[in-house]
Every structure is written in C-alpha cells, then in structure tokens.
GROMACS .gro file of C-alpha atoms in nm:
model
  277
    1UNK     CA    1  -0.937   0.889  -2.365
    2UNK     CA    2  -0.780   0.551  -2.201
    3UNK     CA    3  -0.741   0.625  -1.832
    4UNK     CA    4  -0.445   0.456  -1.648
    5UNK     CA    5  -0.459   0.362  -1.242
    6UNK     CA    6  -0.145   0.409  -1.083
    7UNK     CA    7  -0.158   0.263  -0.741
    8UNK     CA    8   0.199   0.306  -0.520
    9UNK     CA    9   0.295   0.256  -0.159
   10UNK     CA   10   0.467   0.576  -0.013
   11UNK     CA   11   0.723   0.516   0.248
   12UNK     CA   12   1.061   0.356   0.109
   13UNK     CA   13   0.848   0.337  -0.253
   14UNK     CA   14   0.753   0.729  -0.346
   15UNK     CA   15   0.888   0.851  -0.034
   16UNK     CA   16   1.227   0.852  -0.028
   17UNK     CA   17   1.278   0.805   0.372
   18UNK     CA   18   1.455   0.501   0.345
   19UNK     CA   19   1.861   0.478   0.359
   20UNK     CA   20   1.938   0.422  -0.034
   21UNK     CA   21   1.958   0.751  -0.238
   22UNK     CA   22   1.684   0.933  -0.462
   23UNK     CA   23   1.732   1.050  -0.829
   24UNK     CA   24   1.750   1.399  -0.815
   25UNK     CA   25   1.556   1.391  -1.090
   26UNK     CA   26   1.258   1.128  -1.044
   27UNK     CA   27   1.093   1.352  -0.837
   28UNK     CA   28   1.003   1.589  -1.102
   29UNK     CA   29   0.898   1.370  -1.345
   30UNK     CA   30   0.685   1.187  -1.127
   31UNK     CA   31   0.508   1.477  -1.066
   32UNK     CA   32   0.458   1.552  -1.444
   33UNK     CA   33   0.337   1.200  -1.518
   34UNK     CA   34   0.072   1.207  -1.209
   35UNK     CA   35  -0.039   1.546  -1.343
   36UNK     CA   36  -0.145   1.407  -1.677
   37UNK     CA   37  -0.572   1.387  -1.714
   38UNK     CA   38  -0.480   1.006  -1.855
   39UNK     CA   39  -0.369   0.919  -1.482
   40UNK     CA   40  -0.594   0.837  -1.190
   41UNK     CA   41  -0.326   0.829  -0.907
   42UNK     CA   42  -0.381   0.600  -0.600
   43UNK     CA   43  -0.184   0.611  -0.247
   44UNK     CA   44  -0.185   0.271  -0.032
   45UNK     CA   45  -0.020   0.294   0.233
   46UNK     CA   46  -0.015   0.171   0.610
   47UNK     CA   47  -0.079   0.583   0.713
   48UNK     CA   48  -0.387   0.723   0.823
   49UNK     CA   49  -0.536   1.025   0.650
   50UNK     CA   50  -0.379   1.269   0.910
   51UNK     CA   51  -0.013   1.111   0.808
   52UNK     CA   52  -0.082   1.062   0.441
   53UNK     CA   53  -0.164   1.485   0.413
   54UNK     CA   54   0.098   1.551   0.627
   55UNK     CA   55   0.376   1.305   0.402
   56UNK     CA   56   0.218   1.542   0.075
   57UNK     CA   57   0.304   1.866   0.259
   58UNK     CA   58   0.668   1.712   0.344
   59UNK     CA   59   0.768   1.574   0.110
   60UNK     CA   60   0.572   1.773  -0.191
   61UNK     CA   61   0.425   1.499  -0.316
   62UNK     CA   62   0.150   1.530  -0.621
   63UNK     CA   63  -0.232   1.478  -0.455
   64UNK     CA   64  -0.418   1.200  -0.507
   65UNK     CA   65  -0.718   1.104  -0.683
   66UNK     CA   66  -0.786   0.818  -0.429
   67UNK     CA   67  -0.615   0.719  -0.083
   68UNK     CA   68  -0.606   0.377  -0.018
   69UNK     CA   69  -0.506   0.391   0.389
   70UNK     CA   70  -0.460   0.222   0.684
   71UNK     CA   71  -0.300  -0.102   0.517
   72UNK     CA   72  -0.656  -0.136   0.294
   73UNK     CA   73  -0.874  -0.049   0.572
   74UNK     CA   74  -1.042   0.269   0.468
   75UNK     CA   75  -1.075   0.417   0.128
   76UNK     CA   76  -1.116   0.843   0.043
   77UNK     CA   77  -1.158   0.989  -0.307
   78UNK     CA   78  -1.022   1.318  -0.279
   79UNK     CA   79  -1.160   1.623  -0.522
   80UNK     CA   80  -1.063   1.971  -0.447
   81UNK     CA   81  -0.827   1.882  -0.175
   82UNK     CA   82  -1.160   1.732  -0.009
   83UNK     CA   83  -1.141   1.380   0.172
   84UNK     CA   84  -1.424   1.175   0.088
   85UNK     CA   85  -1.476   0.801   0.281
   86UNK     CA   86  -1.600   0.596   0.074
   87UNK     CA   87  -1.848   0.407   0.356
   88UNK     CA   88  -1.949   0.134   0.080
   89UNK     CA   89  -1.601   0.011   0.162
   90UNK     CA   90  -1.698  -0.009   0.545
   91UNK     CA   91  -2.024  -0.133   0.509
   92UNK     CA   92  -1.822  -0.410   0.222
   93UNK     CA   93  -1.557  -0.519   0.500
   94UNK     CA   94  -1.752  -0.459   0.858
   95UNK     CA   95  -1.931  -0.847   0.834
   96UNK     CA   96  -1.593  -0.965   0.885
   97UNK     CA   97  -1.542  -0.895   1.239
   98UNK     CA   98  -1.947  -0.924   1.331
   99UNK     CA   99  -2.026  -0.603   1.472
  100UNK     CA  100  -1.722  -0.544   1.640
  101UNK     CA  101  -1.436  -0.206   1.601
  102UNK     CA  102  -1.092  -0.249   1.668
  103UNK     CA  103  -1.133  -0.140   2.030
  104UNK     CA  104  -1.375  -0.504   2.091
  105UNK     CA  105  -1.107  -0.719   1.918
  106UNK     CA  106  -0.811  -0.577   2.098
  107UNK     CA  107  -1.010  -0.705   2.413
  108UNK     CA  108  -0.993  -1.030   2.258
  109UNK     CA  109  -0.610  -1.030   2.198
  110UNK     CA  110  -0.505  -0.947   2.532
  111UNK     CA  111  -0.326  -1.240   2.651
  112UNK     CA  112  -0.085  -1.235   2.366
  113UNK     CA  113   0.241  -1.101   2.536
  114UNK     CA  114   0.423  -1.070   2.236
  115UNK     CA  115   0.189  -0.796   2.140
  116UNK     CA  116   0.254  -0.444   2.162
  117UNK     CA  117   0.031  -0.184   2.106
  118UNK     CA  118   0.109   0.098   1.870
  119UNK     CA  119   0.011   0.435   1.943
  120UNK     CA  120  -0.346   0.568   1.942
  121UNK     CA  121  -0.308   0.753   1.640
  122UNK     CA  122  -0.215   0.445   1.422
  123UNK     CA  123  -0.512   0.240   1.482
  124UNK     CA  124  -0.834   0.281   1.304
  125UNK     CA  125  -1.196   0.100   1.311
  126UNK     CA  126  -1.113  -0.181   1.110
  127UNK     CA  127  -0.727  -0.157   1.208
  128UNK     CA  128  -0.554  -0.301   1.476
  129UNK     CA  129  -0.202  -0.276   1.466
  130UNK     CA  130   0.105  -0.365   1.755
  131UNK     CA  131   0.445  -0.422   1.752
  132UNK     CA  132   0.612  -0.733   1.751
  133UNK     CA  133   0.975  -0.789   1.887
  134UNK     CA  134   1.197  -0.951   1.541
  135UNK     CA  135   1.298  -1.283   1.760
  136UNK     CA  136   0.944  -1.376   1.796
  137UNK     CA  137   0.855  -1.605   1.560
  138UNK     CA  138   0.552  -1.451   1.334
  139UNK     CA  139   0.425  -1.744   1.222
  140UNK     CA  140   0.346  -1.932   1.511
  141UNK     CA  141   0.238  -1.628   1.694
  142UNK     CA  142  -0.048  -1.544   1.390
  143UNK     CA  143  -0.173  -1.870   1.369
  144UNK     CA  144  -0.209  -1.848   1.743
  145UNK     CA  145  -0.430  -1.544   1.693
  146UNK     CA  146  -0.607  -1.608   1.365
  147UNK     CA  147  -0.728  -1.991   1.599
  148UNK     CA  148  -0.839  -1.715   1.902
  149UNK     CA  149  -1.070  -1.494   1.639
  150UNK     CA  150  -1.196  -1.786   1.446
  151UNK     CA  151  -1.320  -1.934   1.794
  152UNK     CA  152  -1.506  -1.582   1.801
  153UNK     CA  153  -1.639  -1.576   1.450
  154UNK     CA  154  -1.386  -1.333   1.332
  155UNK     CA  155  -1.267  -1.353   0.977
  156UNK     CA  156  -0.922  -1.123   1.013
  157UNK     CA  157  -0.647  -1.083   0.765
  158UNK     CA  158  -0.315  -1.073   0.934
  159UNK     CA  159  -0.055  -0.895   0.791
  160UNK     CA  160   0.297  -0.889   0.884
  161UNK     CA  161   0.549  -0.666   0.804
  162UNK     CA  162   0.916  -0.529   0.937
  163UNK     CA  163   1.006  -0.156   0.991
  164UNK     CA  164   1.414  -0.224   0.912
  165UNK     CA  165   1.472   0.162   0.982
  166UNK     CA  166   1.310   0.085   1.357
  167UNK     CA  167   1.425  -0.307   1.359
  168UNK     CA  168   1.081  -0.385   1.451
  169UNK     CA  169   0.810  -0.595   1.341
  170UNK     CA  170   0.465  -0.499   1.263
  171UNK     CA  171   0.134  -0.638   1.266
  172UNK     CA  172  -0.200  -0.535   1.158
  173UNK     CA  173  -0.512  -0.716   1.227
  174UNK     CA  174  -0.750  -0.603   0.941
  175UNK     CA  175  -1.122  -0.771   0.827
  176UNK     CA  176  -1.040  -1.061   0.619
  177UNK     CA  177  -1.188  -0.870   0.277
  178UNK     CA  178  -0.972  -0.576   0.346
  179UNK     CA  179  -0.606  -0.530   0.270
  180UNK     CA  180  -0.435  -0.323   0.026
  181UNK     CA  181  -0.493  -0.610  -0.241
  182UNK     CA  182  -0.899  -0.616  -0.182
  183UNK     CA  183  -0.945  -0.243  -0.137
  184UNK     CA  184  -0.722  -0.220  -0.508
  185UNK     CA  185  -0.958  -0.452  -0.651
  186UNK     CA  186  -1.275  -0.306  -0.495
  187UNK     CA  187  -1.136   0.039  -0.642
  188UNK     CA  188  -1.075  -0.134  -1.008
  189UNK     CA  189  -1.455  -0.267  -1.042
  190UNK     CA  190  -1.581   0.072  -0.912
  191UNK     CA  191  -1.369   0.311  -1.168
  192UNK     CA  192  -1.418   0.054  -1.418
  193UNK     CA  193  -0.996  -0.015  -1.479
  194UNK     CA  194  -0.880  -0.359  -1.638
  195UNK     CA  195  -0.567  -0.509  -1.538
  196UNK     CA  196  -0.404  -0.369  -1.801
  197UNK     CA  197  -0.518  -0.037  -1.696
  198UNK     CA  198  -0.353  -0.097  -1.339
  199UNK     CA  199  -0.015  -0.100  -1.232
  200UNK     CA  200   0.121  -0.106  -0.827
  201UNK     CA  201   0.413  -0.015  -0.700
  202UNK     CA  202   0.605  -0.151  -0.397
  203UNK     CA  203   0.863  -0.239  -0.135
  204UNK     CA  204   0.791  -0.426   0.162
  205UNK     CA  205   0.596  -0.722   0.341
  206UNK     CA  206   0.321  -0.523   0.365
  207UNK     CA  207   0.290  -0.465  -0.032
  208UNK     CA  208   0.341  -0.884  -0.081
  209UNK     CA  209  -0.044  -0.996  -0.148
  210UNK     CA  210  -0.026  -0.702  -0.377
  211UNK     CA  211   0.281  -0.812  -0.528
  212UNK     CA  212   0.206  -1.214  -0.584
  213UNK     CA  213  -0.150  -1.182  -0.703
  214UNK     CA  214  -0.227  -1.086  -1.115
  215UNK     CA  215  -0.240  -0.699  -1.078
  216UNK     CA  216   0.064  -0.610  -1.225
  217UNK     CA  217   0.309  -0.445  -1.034
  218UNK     CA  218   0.651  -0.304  -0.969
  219UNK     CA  219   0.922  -0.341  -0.652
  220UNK     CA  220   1.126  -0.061  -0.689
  221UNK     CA  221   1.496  -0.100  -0.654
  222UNK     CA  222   1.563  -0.007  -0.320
  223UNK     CA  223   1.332  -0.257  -0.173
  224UNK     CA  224   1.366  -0.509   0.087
  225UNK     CA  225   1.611  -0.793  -0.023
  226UNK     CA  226   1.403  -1.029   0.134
  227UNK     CA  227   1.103  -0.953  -0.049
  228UNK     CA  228   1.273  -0.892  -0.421
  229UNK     CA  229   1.449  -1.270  -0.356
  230UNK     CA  230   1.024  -1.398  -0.261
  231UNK     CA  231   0.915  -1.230  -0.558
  232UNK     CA  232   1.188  -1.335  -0.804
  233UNK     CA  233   1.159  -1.700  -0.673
  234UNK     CA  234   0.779  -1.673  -0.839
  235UNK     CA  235   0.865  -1.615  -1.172
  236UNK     CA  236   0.528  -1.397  -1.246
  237UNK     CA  237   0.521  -1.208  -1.585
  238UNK     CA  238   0.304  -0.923  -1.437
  239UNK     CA  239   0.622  -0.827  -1.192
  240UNK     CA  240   0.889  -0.613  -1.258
  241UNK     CA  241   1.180  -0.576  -1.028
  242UNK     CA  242   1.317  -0.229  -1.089
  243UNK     CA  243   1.724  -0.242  -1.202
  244UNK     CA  244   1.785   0.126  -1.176
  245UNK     CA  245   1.887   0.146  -1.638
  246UNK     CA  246   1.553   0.334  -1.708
  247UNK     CA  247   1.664   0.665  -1.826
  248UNK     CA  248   1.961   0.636  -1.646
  249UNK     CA  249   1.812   0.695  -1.300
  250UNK     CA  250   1.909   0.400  -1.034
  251UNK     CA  251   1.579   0.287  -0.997
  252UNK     CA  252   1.513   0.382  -0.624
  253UNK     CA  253   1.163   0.502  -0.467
  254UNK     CA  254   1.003   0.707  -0.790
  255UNK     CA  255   1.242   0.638  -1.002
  256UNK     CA  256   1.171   0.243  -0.963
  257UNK     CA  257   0.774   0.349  -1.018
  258UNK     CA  258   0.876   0.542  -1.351
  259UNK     CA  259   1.095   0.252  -1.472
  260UNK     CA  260   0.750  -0.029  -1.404
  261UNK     CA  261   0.552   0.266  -1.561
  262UNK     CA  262   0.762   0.249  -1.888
  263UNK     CA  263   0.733  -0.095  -1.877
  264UNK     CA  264   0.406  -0.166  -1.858
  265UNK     CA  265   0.233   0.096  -2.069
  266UNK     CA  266   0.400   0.202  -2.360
  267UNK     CA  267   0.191   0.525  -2.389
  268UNK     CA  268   0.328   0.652  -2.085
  269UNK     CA  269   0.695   0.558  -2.164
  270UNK     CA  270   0.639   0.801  -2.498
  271UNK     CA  271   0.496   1.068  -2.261
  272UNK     CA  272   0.831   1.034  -2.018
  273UNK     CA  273   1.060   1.059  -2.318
  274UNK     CA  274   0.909   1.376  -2.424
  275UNK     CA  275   0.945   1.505  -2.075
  276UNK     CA  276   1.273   1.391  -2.058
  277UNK     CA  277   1.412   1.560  -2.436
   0.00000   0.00000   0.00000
C-alpha cells in the first residue's frame, strides 16, 4: 500500500480562525481523507502540545499521526491518543545552542528593547519566542541578534512572522537545525516518505522555508497576500496557490489543503470524488 504524508499548519490553514469564510463542506471531507489507512497526517504548527489538543477538541479536528510543534522545535508521534517525544529530535537539534535551554539564551537577549516576551506557556526548551512591535524593522533587529548569539557560539534560526488578527509581530528563536522545514525533513527520512509522497500545506511567514524549499506544498486561498505575492514571484513547480474552483469550494483553510491534495496526488483526487458523488 503507497502511504501519503500530509503535513499542514493549523491556524488560518486547517483552522478556520482567520476572518475569510470556511466551506461548509471542507470540513467533512477533510476528515474522511485524513481517516484513510493510505494517509499519515502531520500537524506543524507554532502551538505547544497543550494548545494543539486543545485546537482538536475545539475545533473537532481529525488526530494526528505526528505533531510537528512549537514552530519545528519538538516532535510527538501520537498512537492511541498517546503523546510520544520523539527525544532523537532533541538530542538532533540541542548542539545548536551548546548546552544551553531557552531560559540561558533569553539571558543573552536581554538588552534588545524591541523584544517582548510572550507568555510562559508559549515558550519551550528549544523555543524562544517575543513579540515584536510591526514599525520595528525585523531585519535589522535579527541580524542584530543572530551577530549577539554567533559571538556566543549559538547557531539559532530566526523566524519571523506577523499575527494580522493581533497586528503584531512574532519572533521565535529556534536551534539553527530546527524549524518546521528540518523537523519535516527529519520526519520524511525516518517514515521513509519521498517527495512525492509529501505534500505541506500553508499560510503565513512562519510556513515560508517550508514553502520555498522542494517539498511540495500548498498556500491555501485565504492566506496572507504578502506571502502568496513572495511565493508567486518564485515561479516553483512544486507550489500550488489554492484558487478556491476545486469542487466548487472557495479554496479557504481545508478546502485550500483538499484542492493541493487533488493536485498533487491523483489517487487521492479519485478518493475525494467518490466522497463527493
């Protein structure tokens, strides 16, 4: 039996909490496709465990084989309903920051004013994440901290991203081999899926090094003008920007993933139409 790994972002992608409206429909069918033995289904997401459970119970959403959290920072296979870390991806990604937790490097960030601390609950041992004001300029400001950790021997990957819902700008400081595109690829070699096997689906700055490298992937209609305009501007063959004529849905949050689903794997465009008759 080919197996298929479906890998999507959840807030504003599957989850439809952003301001553009769902398919009443999508729902559903997502839920049929994810249930199918062919499909190895794959959260990655900015949440922590505590806030990916409590987005299934919300929004009854189908549960995963494998969350990808924290922005690419931790990694749990999940059988039974049972949450299991996979520590090879700690032991893979802790070099980068020499010994040190998130705690240590915040210490070493402190006399960036522009940073802002986000709650307790939102940082994790290889995540560091703050709020950033939208007229500070990102750029300057990460090159300013990635020259501060390199004088420490810390290899970080910065990531920048903007809550429009919030109007507020977010950065996580993550080891420089983790990220949603790393842990995707770490999860690929383990399971044993090809590129051809692997699809992503997303919506935001936080999904770009996702999005530009050659995992193919889907930005579902809804997202972030900004990023479908840097996207489009690349011309990549393994991207799909979602238009909303699949099946007559508009292409928003699920809906978008089910249209890149069709497109990429003809075997599960058949099993959609026979859902859908």
């Amino acid at each position: 039996m080919k197996r298929f790994l479906l890998c999507t972002d959840l807030d504003r992608t599957l989850i439809p909490n952003g301001p553009n409206p769902q398919w009443p429909s999508a729902k559903a069918l997502f839920r049929k496709l994810a249930a199918r033995e062919e499909i190895c289904l794959a959260y990655v997401t900015g949440r922590h465990r505590a806030l990916i459970e409590d987005a299934i119970a919300e929004f009854d959403l189908p549960c995963p084989d494998f969350a990808i959290a924290d922005v690419g920072a931790s990694i749990y296979q999940i059988r039974a309903e049972e949450w299991l870390p996979w520590s090879t991806w700690e032991r893979h990604i802790a070099p980068d920051w020499g010994g040190m937790h998130s705690e240590g490097l915040a210490s070493l960030l402190r006399g960036f004013p522009e940073l802002h601390m986000q709650e307790r609950e939102k940082q994790a041992s290889f995540k560091l994440s703050y709020y950033v004001h939208l007229d500070v300029d990102s750029g300057a400001l990460t090159a300013r901290m990635r020259e501060r950790l390199q004088r420490e021997g810390i290899r970080a990957n910065l990531i920048w991203s903007i809550d429009e819902l919030a109007h507020i700008g977010l950065l996580d400081v993550l080891p420089q081999s983790a990220g949603k595109l790393h842990a995707i690829r770490f999860m690929m070699e383990r399971q044993h899926f090809s590129l051809h096997d692997t699809l992503f689906a997303g919506d935001s700055g936080n999904d770009l090094d996702v999005l530009l490298s050659d995992i193919p992937a889907v930005l579902v209609a809804n997202a972030d003008p900004e990023i479908k305009s840097r996207v489009a501007a690349t011309g990549r063959e393994a991207l799909y920007i979602a238009t909303g004529e699949y099946l007559s849905m508009n292409g928003n949050y699920s809906a978008g993933i089910l249209e890149g689903v069709a497109h990429f794997w003809p075997e599960a465009a058949a099993w959609l139409q026979e859902s859908e008759s």
